[in-house]
PDB file of C-alpha atoms in Angstrom:
ATOM      1  CA  UNK A 199       0.000   0.000   0.000  1.00 72.00           C
ATOM      2  CA  UNK A 200       1.111   3.509  -0.715  1.00 81.00           C
ATOM      3  CA  UNK A 201       1.392   5.677   2.378  1.00 90.00           C
ATOM      4  CA  UNK A 202       2.482   9.176   3.298  1.00 95.00           C
ATOM      5  CA  UNK A 203       3.699  10.008   6.803  1.00 96.00           C
ATOM      6  CA  UNK A 204       3.942  13.439   8.337  1.00 97.00           C
ATOM      7  CA  UNK A 205       5.400  12.911  11.786  1.00 95.00           C
ATOM      8  CA  UNK A 206       5.013  16.486  13.043  1.00 96.00           C
ATOM      9  CA  UNK A 207       1.360  17.221  13.880  1.00 95.00           C
ATOM     10  CA  UNK A 208       2.191  20.800  14.914  1.00 97.00           C
ATOM     11  CA  UNK A 209       5.069  23.188  14.482  1.00 97.00           C
ATOM     12  CA  UNK A 210       5.705  26.830  15.195  1.00 97.00           C
ATOM     13  CA  UNK A 211       8.191  29.363  13.921  1.00 97.00           C
ATOM     14  CA  UNK A 212       8.909  33.010  14.453  1.00 98.00           C
ATOM     15  CA  UNK A 213       8.328  35.450  11.654  1.00 98.00           C
ATOM     16  CA  UNK A 214      11.327  35.803   9.289  1.00 97.00           C
ATOM     17  CA  UNK A 215      12.814  32.500  10.473  1.00 98.00           C
ATOM     18  CA  UNK A 216      13.162  29.283   8.492  1.00 98.00           C
ATOM     19  CA  UNK A 217      11.184  26.119   9.183  1.00 98.00           C
ATOM     20  CA  UNK A 218      11.292  22.631   7.688  1.00 98.00           C
ATOM     21  CA  UNK A 219       8.314  20.285   7.544  1.00 98.00           C
ATOM     22  CA  UNK A 220       9.009  16.576   7.212  1.00 98.00           C
ATOM     23  CA  UNK A 221       7.360  14.021   4.961  1.00 98.00           C
ATOM     24  CA  UNK A 222       8.186  10.423   4.189  1.00 97.00           C
ATOM     25  CA  UNK A 223       6.361   8.091   1.871  1.00 96.00           C
ATOM     26  CA  UNK A 224       6.323   4.450   0.999  1.00 93.00           C
ATOM     27  CA  UNK A 225       5.995   3.029  -2.475  1.00 90.00           C
ATOM     28  CA  UNK A 226       7.615   0.386  -4.611  1.00 89.00           C
ATOM     29  CA  UNK A 227       6.983   2.418  -7.738  1.00 89.00           C
ATOM     30  CA  UNK A 228       9.689   4.395  -9.454  1.00 88.00           C
ATOM     31  CA  UNK A 229       7.673   7.042 -11.286  1.00 89.00           C
ATOM     32  CA  UNK A 230       5.582   9.409  -9.237  1.00 92.00           C
ATOM     33  CA  UNK A 231       4.929  13.011  -8.343  1.00 93.00           C
ATOM     34  CA  UNK A 232       5.193  14.657  -4.940  1.00 95.00           C
ATOM     35  CA  UNK A 233       3.295  17.684  -3.727  1.00 95.00           C
ATOM     36  CA  UNK A 234       2.928  20.059  -0.841  1.00 97.00           C
ATOM     37  CA  UNK A 235      -0.468  21.662  -0.342  1.00 96.00           C
ATOM     38  CA  UNK A 236      -1.276  24.507   2.033  1.00 97.00           C
ATOM     39  CA  UNK A 237      -4.651  24.881   3.731  1.00 97.00           C
ATOM     40  CA  UNK A 238      -5.092  28.221   5.512  1.00 96.00           C
ATOM     41  CA  UNK A 239      -7.998  28.870   7.893  1.00 93.00           C
ATOM     42  CA  UNK A 240     -10.133  29.722   4.854  1.00 92.00           C
ATOM     43  CA  UNK A 241     -10.096  25.957   4.159  1.00 93.00           C
ATOM     44  CA  UNK A 242      -8.973  26.432   0.560  1.00 93.00           C
ATOM     45  CA  UNK A 243      -6.408  23.870  -0.658  1.00 94.00           C
ATOM     46  CA  UNK A 244      -3.522  25.635  -2.373  1.00 94.00           C
ATOM     47  CA  UNK A 245      -0.757  23.877  -4.285  1.00 93.00           C
ATOM     48  CA  UNK A 246       2.568  25.114  -2.920  1.00 96.00           C
ATOM     49  CA  UNK A 247       5.119  23.072  -4.819  1.00 95.00           C
ATOM     50  CA  UNK A 248       5.437  19.972  -6.986  1.00 94.00           C
ATOM     51  CA  UNK A 249       8.313  17.592  -7.670  1.00 94.00           C
ATOM     52  CA  UNK A 250       8.649  14.907 -10.319  1.00 91.00           C
ATOM     53  CA  UNK A 251      10.455  11.859  -8.942  1.00 91.00           C
ATOM     54  CA  UNK A 252      12.622  11.487 -12.042  1.00 90.00           C
ATOM     55  CA  UNK A 253      14.094  14.956 -11.550  1.00 89.00           C
ATOM     56  CA  UNK A 254      17.100  15.108  -9.269  1.00 86.00           C
ATOM     57  CA  UNK A 255      16.969  18.855  -8.911  1.00 92.00           C
ATOM     58  CA  UNK A 256      14.915  20.026  -5.957  1.00 95.00           C
ATOM     59  CA  UNK A 257      11.901  22.171  -6.808  1.00 94.00           C
ATOM     60  CA  UNK A 258      11.766  25.784  -5.644  1.00 95.00           C
ATOM     61  CA  UNK A 259       8.950  28.315  -5.611  1.00 94.00           C
ATOM     62  CA  UNK A 260      10.002  31.663  -4.175  1.00 96.00           C
ATOM     63  CA  UNK A 261      10.407  31.148  -0.403  1.00 97.00           C
ATOM     64  CA  UNK A 262       9.393  27.478  -0.618  1.00 98.00           C
ATOM     65  CA  UNK A 263      11.818  24.729  -1.501  1.00 97.00           C
ATOM     66  CA  UNK A 264      11.977  20.987  -1.069  1.00 97.00           C
ATOM     67  CA  UNK A 265      14.649  18.510  -0.115  1.00 97.00           C
ATOM     68  CA  UNK A 266      13.846  15.412  -2.142  1.00 96.00           C
ATOM     69  CA  UNK A 267      15.762  12.293  -1.147  1.00 95.00           C
ATOM     70  CA  UNK A 268      14.463   9.522  -3.392  1.00 93.00           C
ATOM     71  CA  UNK A 269      16.455   6.674  -1.880  1.00 93.00           C
ATOM     72  CA  UNK A 270      15.297   7.642   1.602  1.00 95.00           C
ATOM     73  CA  UNK A 271      11.746   8.328   0.351  1.00 95.00           C
ATOM     74  CA  UNK A 272      11.809  11.699   2.003  1.00 96.00           C
ATOM     75  CA  UNK A 273      10.276  14.957   0.767  1.00 97.00           C
ATOM     76  CA  UNK A 274      10.647  17.836   3.221  1.00 98.00           C
ATOM     77  CA  UNK A 275       9.416  21.388   2.713  1.00 98.00           C
ATOM     78  CA  UNK A 276      11.531  24.354   3.720  1.00 98.00           C
ATOM     79  CA  UNK A 277       9.892  27.729   4.217  1.00 98.00           C
ATOM     80  CA  UNK A 278      12.343  30.604   4.329  1.00 98.00           C
ATOM     81  CA  UNK A 279      11.644  34.056   5.735  1.00 98.00           C
ATOM     82  CA  UNK A 280       8.392  32.826   7.297  1.00 98.00           C
ATOM     83  CA  UNK A 281       5.455  35.200   7.131  1.00 97.00           C
ATOM     84  CA  UNK A 282       2.284  35.408   9.193  1.00 97.00           C
ATOM     85  CA  UNK A 283       0.332  34.395   6.106  1.00 96.00           C
ATOM     86  CA  UNK A 284       2.166  31.061   6.084  1.00 97.00           C
ATOM     87  CA  UNK A 285       0.123  30.001   9.107  1.00 97.00           C
ATOM     88  CA  UNK A 286      -1.803  27.008   7.796  1.00 97.00           C
ATOM     89  CA  UNK A 287      -2.126  23.270   7.654  1.00 97.00           C
ATOM     90  CA  UNK A 288       0.411  21.731   5.271  1.00 98.00           C
ATOM     91  CA  UNK A 289      -0.224  18.431   3.527  1.00 97.00           C
ATOM     92  CA  UNK A 290       2.317  16.270   1.777  1.00 97.00           C
ATOM     93  CA  UNK A 291       0.920  14.121  -1.029  1.00 95.00           C
ATOM     94  CA  UNK A 292       2.029  11.879  -3.836  1.00 91.00           C
ATOM     95  CA  UNK A 293       0.618  10.429  -7.005  1.00 91.00           C
ATOM     96  CA  UNK A 294       1.887   7.306  -8.724  1.00 88.00           C
ATOM     97  CA  UNK A 295       2.305   7.807 -12.437  1.00 85.00           C
ATOM     98  CA  UNK A 296      -0.700   6.466 -14.375  1.00 80.00           C
ATOM     99  CA  UNK A 297      -2.820   5.800 -11.291  1.00 82.00           C
ATOM    100  CA  UNK A 298      -4.624   9.150 -11.082  1.00 84.00           C
ATOM    101  CA  UNK A 299      -4.989   8.927  -7.284  1.00 87.00           C
ATOM    102  CA  UNK A 300      -3.453  11.589  -5.086  1.00 90.00           C
ATOM    103  CA  UNK A 301      -2.634  10.213  -1.623  1.00 92.00           C
ATOM    104  CA  UNK A 302      -2.283  12.596   1.296  1.00 94.00           C
ATOM    105  CA  UNK A 303      -0.487  12.588   4.616  1.00 95.00           C
ATOM    106  CA  UNK A 304      -2.242  13.603   7.823  1.00 95.00           C
ATOM    107  CA  UNK A 305      -0.901  17.141   7.771  1.00 96.00           C
ATOM    108  CA  UNK A 306       1.270  19.457   9.856  1.00 97.00           C
ATOM    109  CA  UNK A 307      -0.252  22.532  11.464  1.00 97.00           C
ATOM    110  CA  UNK A 308       2.202  25.433  11.205  1.00 98.00           C
ATOM    111  CA  UNK A 309       1.841  28.533  13.350  1.00 98.00           C
ATOM    112  CA  UNK A 310       3.934  31.587  12.515  1.00 98.00           C
ATOM    113  CA  UNK A 311       4.401  33.961  15.458  1.00 97.00           C
ATOM    114  CA  UNK A 312       5.230  37.672  15.194  1.00 95.00           C
TER     115      UNK A 312
ATOM    116  CA  UNK B  55     -10.868  28.590  -7.314  1.00 53.00           C
ATOM    117  CA  UNK B  56      -9.928  27.206 -10.752  1.00 64.00           C
ATOM    118  CA  UNK B  57     -13.569  27.223 -11.858  1.00 91.00           C
ATOM    119  CA  UNK B  58     -14.847  24.741  -9.281  1.00 95.00           C
ATOM    120  CA  UNK B  59     -18.066  25.263  -7.374  1.00 96.00           C
ATOM    121  CA  UNK B  60     -19.249  23.001  -4.596  1.00 97.00           C
ATOM    122  CA  UNK B  61     -22.797  23.086  -3.305  1.00 96.00           C
ATOM    123  CA  UNK B  62     -24.020  23.357  -0.706  1.00 96.00           C
ATOM    124  CA  UNK B  63     -21.252  24.970   1.315  1.00 96.00           C
ATOM    125  CA  UNK B  64     -22.749  23.779   4.579  1.00 96.00           C
ATOM    126  CA  UNK B  65     -25.371  21.171   5.331  1.00 97.00           C
ATOM    127  CA  UNK B  66     -26.873  19.720   8.465  1.00 97.00           C
ATOM    128  CA  UNK B  67     -28.902  16.559   8.131  1.00 96.00           C
ATOM    129  CA  UNK B  68     -30.239  13.697  10.206  1.00 96.00           C
ATOM    130  CA  UNK B  69     -29.028  10.132  10.364  1.00 97.00           C
ATOM    131  CA  UNK B  70     -30.686   7.938   7.768  1.00 96.00           C
ATOM    132  CA  UNK B  71     -31.527  10.670   5.283  1.00 96.00           C
ATOM    133  CA  UNK B  72     -30.089  10.763   1.753  1.00 96.00           C
ATOM    134  CA  UNK B  73     -27.694  13.572   0.904  1.00 97.00           C
ATOM    135  CA  UNK B  74     -26.272  14.691  -2.434  1.00 98.00           C
ATOM    136  CA  UNK B  75     -23.319  17.005  -2.805  1.00 98.00           C
ATOM    137  CA  UNK B  76     -22.606  18.648  -6.111  1.00 98.00           C
ATOM    138  CA  UNK B  77     -19.350  19.624  -7.754  1.00 98.00           C
ATOM    139  CA  UNK B  78     -19.478  21.791 -10.856  1.00 97.00           C
ATOM    140  CA  UNK B  79     -16.484  22.789 -12.983  1.00 96.00           C
ATOM    141  CA  UNK B  80     -16.149  25.229 -15.848  1.00 95.00           C
ATOM    142  CA  UNK B  81     -12.691  24.028 -16.949  1.00 89.00           C
ATOM    143  CA  UNK B  82     -13.767  21.017 -19.032  1.00 90.00           C
ATOM    144  CA  UNK B  83     -11.222  18.883 -17.147  1.00 91.00           C
ATOM    145  CA  UNK B  84     -11.377  15.140 -17.608  1.00 91.00           C
ATOM    146  CA  UNK B  85     -10.747  14.048 -14.013  1.00 93.00           C
ATOM    147  CA  UNK B  86     -12.884  14.857 -10.996  1.00 95.00           C
ATOM    148  CA  UNK B  87     -12.432  13.670  -7.429  1.00 96.00           C
ATOM    149  CA  UNK B  88     -14.239  13.563  -4.099  1.00 98.00           C
ATOM    150  CA  UNK B  89     -12.202  13.616  -0.905  1.00 97.00           C
ATOM    151  CA  UNK B  90     -13.203  13.818   2.726  1.00 97.00           C
ATOM    152  CA  UNK B  91     -11.107  15.597   5.345  1.00 97.00           C
ATOM    153  CA  UNK B  92     -11.105  14.539   8.973  1.00 95.00           C
ATOM    154  CA  UNK B  93      -8.792  15.526  11.842  1.00 89.00           C
ATOM    155  CA  UNK B  94      -5.896  13.106  12.132  1.00 87.00           C
ATOM    156  CA  UNK B  95      -6.595  11.562   8.732  1.00 90.00           C
ATOM    157  CA  UNK B  96      -5.777  14.271   6.254  1.00 91.00           C
ATOM    158  CA  UNK B  97      -7.681  13.964   2.991  1.00 95.00           C
ATOM    159  CA  UNK B  98      -8.894  10.569   1.891  1.00 95.00           C
ATOM    160  CA  UNK B  99     -10.158   9.703  -1.559  1.00 95.00           C
ATOM    161  CA  UNK B 100     -13.786   8.567  -1.764  1.00 97.00           C
ATOM    162  CA  UNK B 101     -14.391   8.214  -5.514  1.00 97.00           C
ATOM    163  CA  UNK B 102     -13.068   9.719  -8.664  1.00 95.00           C
ATOM    164  CA  UNK B 103     -14.088   9.997 -12.299  1.00 95.00           C
ATOM    165  CA  UNK B 104     -11.951   9.868 -15.419  1.00 93.00           C
ATOM    166  CA  UNK B 105     -14.726  10.757 -17.847  1.00 92.00           C
ATOM    167  CA  UNK B 106     -18.479  10.874 -18.315  1.00 94.00           C
ATOM    168  CA  UNK B 107     -19.973   7.760 -16.734  1.00 93.00           C
ATOM    169  CA  UNK B 108     -16.463   6.481 -15.870  1.00 95.00           C
ATOM    170  CA  UNK B 109     -15.854   6.295 -12.142  1.00 96.00           C
ATOM    171  CA  UNK B 110     -13.714   4.315  -9.718  1.00 95.00           C
ATOM    172  CA  UNK B 111     -13.509   3.796  -5.991  1.00 95.00           C
ATOM    173  CA  UNK B 112     -11.051   5.363  -3.619  1.00 93.00           C
ATOM    174  CA  UNK B 113      -9.901   4.188  -0.200  1.00 91.00           C
ATOM    175  CA  UNK B 114     -13.065   5.139   1.732  1.00 95.00           C
ATOM    176  CA  UNK B 115     -15.887   4.484  -0.729  1.00 96.00           C
ATOM    177  CA  UNK B 116     -18.243   2.463   1.509  1.00 96.00           C
ATOM    178  CA  UNK B 117     -21.532   4.276   2.034  1.00 96.00           C
ATOM    179  CA  UNK B 118     -20.986   6.627  -0.921  1.00 97.00           C
ATOM    180  CA  UNK B 119     -21.979   6.568  -4.560  1.00 97.00           C
ATOM    181  CA  UNK B 120     -21.168   8.960  -7.384  1.00 98.00           C
ATOM    182  CA  UNK B 121     -22.470   9.886 -10.783  1.00 97.00           C
ATOM    183  CA  UNK B 122     -21.115  11.873 -13.679  1.00 97.00           C
ATOM    184  CA  UNK B 123     -23.587  12.333 -16.520  1.00 96.00           C
ATOM    185  CA  UNK B 124     -21.916  15.485 -17.834  1.00 96.00           C
ATOM    186  CA  UNK B 125     -18.293  16.557 -17.991  1.00 95.00           C
ATOM    187  CA  UNK B 126     -18.924  19.524 -15.742  1.00 96.00           C
ATOM    188  CA  UNK B 127     -20.844  17.847 -12.900  1.00 97.00           C
ATOM    189  CA  UNK B 128     -19.789  15.201 -10.400  1.00 98.00           C
ATOM    190  CA  UNK B 129     -22.310  14.232  -7.733  1.00 98.00           C
ATOM    191  CA  UNK B 130     -21.572  12.510  -4.441  1.00 98.00           C
ATOM    192  CA  UNK B 131     -24.490  10.742  -2.751  1.00 98.00           C
ATOM    193  CA  UNK B 132     -24.793   9.410   0.748  1.00 97.00           C
ATOM    194  CA  UNK B 133     -27.703   7.001   0.419  1.00 93.00           C
ATOM    195  CA  UNK B 134     -28.373   6.902   4.156  1.00 96.00           C
ATOM    196  CA  UNK B 135     -26.212   9.333   6.078  1.00 96.00           C
ATOM    197  CA  UNK B 136     -24.503   8.231   9.291  1.00 97.00           C
ATOM    198  CA  UNK B 137     -22.767  10.262  11.981  1.00 97.00           C
ATOM    199  CA  UNK B 138     -19.403   8.854  10.839  1.00 96.00           C
ATOM    200  CA  UNK B 139     -19.915  10.690   7.573  1.00 97.00           C
ATOM    201  CA  UNK B 140     -19.780  14.052   9.313  1.00 98.00           C
ATOM    202  CA  UNK B 141     -16.816  15.632   7.575  1.00 98.00           C
ATOM    203  CA  UNK B 142     -15.590  18.293   5.203  1.00 97.00           C
ATOM    204  CA  UNK B 143     -15.928  17.134   1.609  1.00 98.00           C
ATOM    205  CA  UNK B 144     -13.678  18.450  -1.123  1.00 97.00           C
ATOM    206  CA  UNK B 145     -14.069  18.189  -4.841  1.00 97.00           C
ATOM    207  CA  UNK B 146     -10.973  18.391  -7.031  1.00 95.00           C
ATOM    208  CA  UNK B 147     -10.284  18.435 -10.754  1.00 94.00           C
ATOM    209  CA  UNK B 148      -7.342  17.519 -12.953  1.00 90.00           C
ATOM    210  CA  UNK B 149      -6.964  18.343 -16.615  1.00 81.00           C
ATOM    211  CA  UNK B 150      -5.618  15.001 -17.819  1.00 76.00           C
ATOM    212  CA  UNK B 151      -3.184  12.230 -17.063  1.00 71.00           C
ATOM    213  CA  UNK B 152       0.359  13.565 -17.230  1.00 70.00           C
ATOM    214  CA  UNK B 153      -0.802  17.016 -16.151  1.00 67.00           C
ATOM    215  CA  UNK B 154      -0.576  16.091 -12.545  1.00 76.00           C
ATOM    216  CA  UNK B 155      -1.974  19.079 -10.709  1.00 83.00           C
ATOM    217  CA  UNK B 156      -5.196  18.857  -8.771  1.00 88.00           C
ATOM    218  CA  UNK B 157      -7.233  21.975  -8.132  1.00 92.00           C
ATOM    219  CA  UNK B 158      -9.654  21.951  -5.243  1.00 94.00           C
ATOM    220  CA  UNK B 159     -13.038  23.460  -4.533  1.00 95.00           C
ATOM    221  CA  UNK B 160     -13.840  25.309  -1.307  1.00 94.00           C
ATOM    222  CA  UNK B 161     -15.296  22.311   0.468  1.00 96.00           C
ATOM    223  CA  UNK B 162     -18.672  21.341   1.925  1.00 97.00           C
ATOM    224  CA  UNK B 163     -19.076  21.008   5.674  1.00 97.00           C
ATOM    225  CA  UNK B 164     -21.553  18.181   6.287  1.00 98.00           C
ATOM    226  CA  UNK B 165     -22.910  17.473   9.758  1.00 97.00           C
ATOM    227  CA  UNK B 166     -24.979  14.340  10.327  1.00 97.00           C
ATOM    228  CA  UNK B 167     -26.877  14.468  13.611  1.00 95.00           C
TER     229      UNK B 167
END
């Protein structure tokens, strides 16, 4: 079975600091996509960043970057220069190529303090 | 919201009653999904559709049925609602296989009393 594990239910960080959210996954497949979604208090699900497993280069989107370790099946999200608006629930997810099903972790609640 | 509308936004119903949630998209995307979100479980896939009248089960499909008679509409039905189905329900769409980005609706809060 394909699983996604987020071992940090809650985290906090001070504004302007850097925080890293952990994610590990389990699959025997070789081709897949990895995602981080953000869910602010508005409940909207927002795609933060996406990584194709065949790409060795880590994806980056402005202040958000990932550390993708394929052999370790690890996909952590780093948020630099944290802002109050980053306060949200963050979900790690992955999708096996040609299966169409996006599988989510249980989420990490991030609180950014002034 | 990537052209996705979920209705209703909130619903309160009683155990044993049928409930239908609607997802409507204006993007003409091939894939549509229904997820439920519960504390401690993240989002779990209920059913999804890969075309008109083409649907498949997800990991938590028991007690739910779906229908897709038009590209733009994907309905989720609880034939006889139970308290365990109290949840937030999200619809999502994806353009096609290989274009692996899901866009989500705003969610429906369903309470079964």
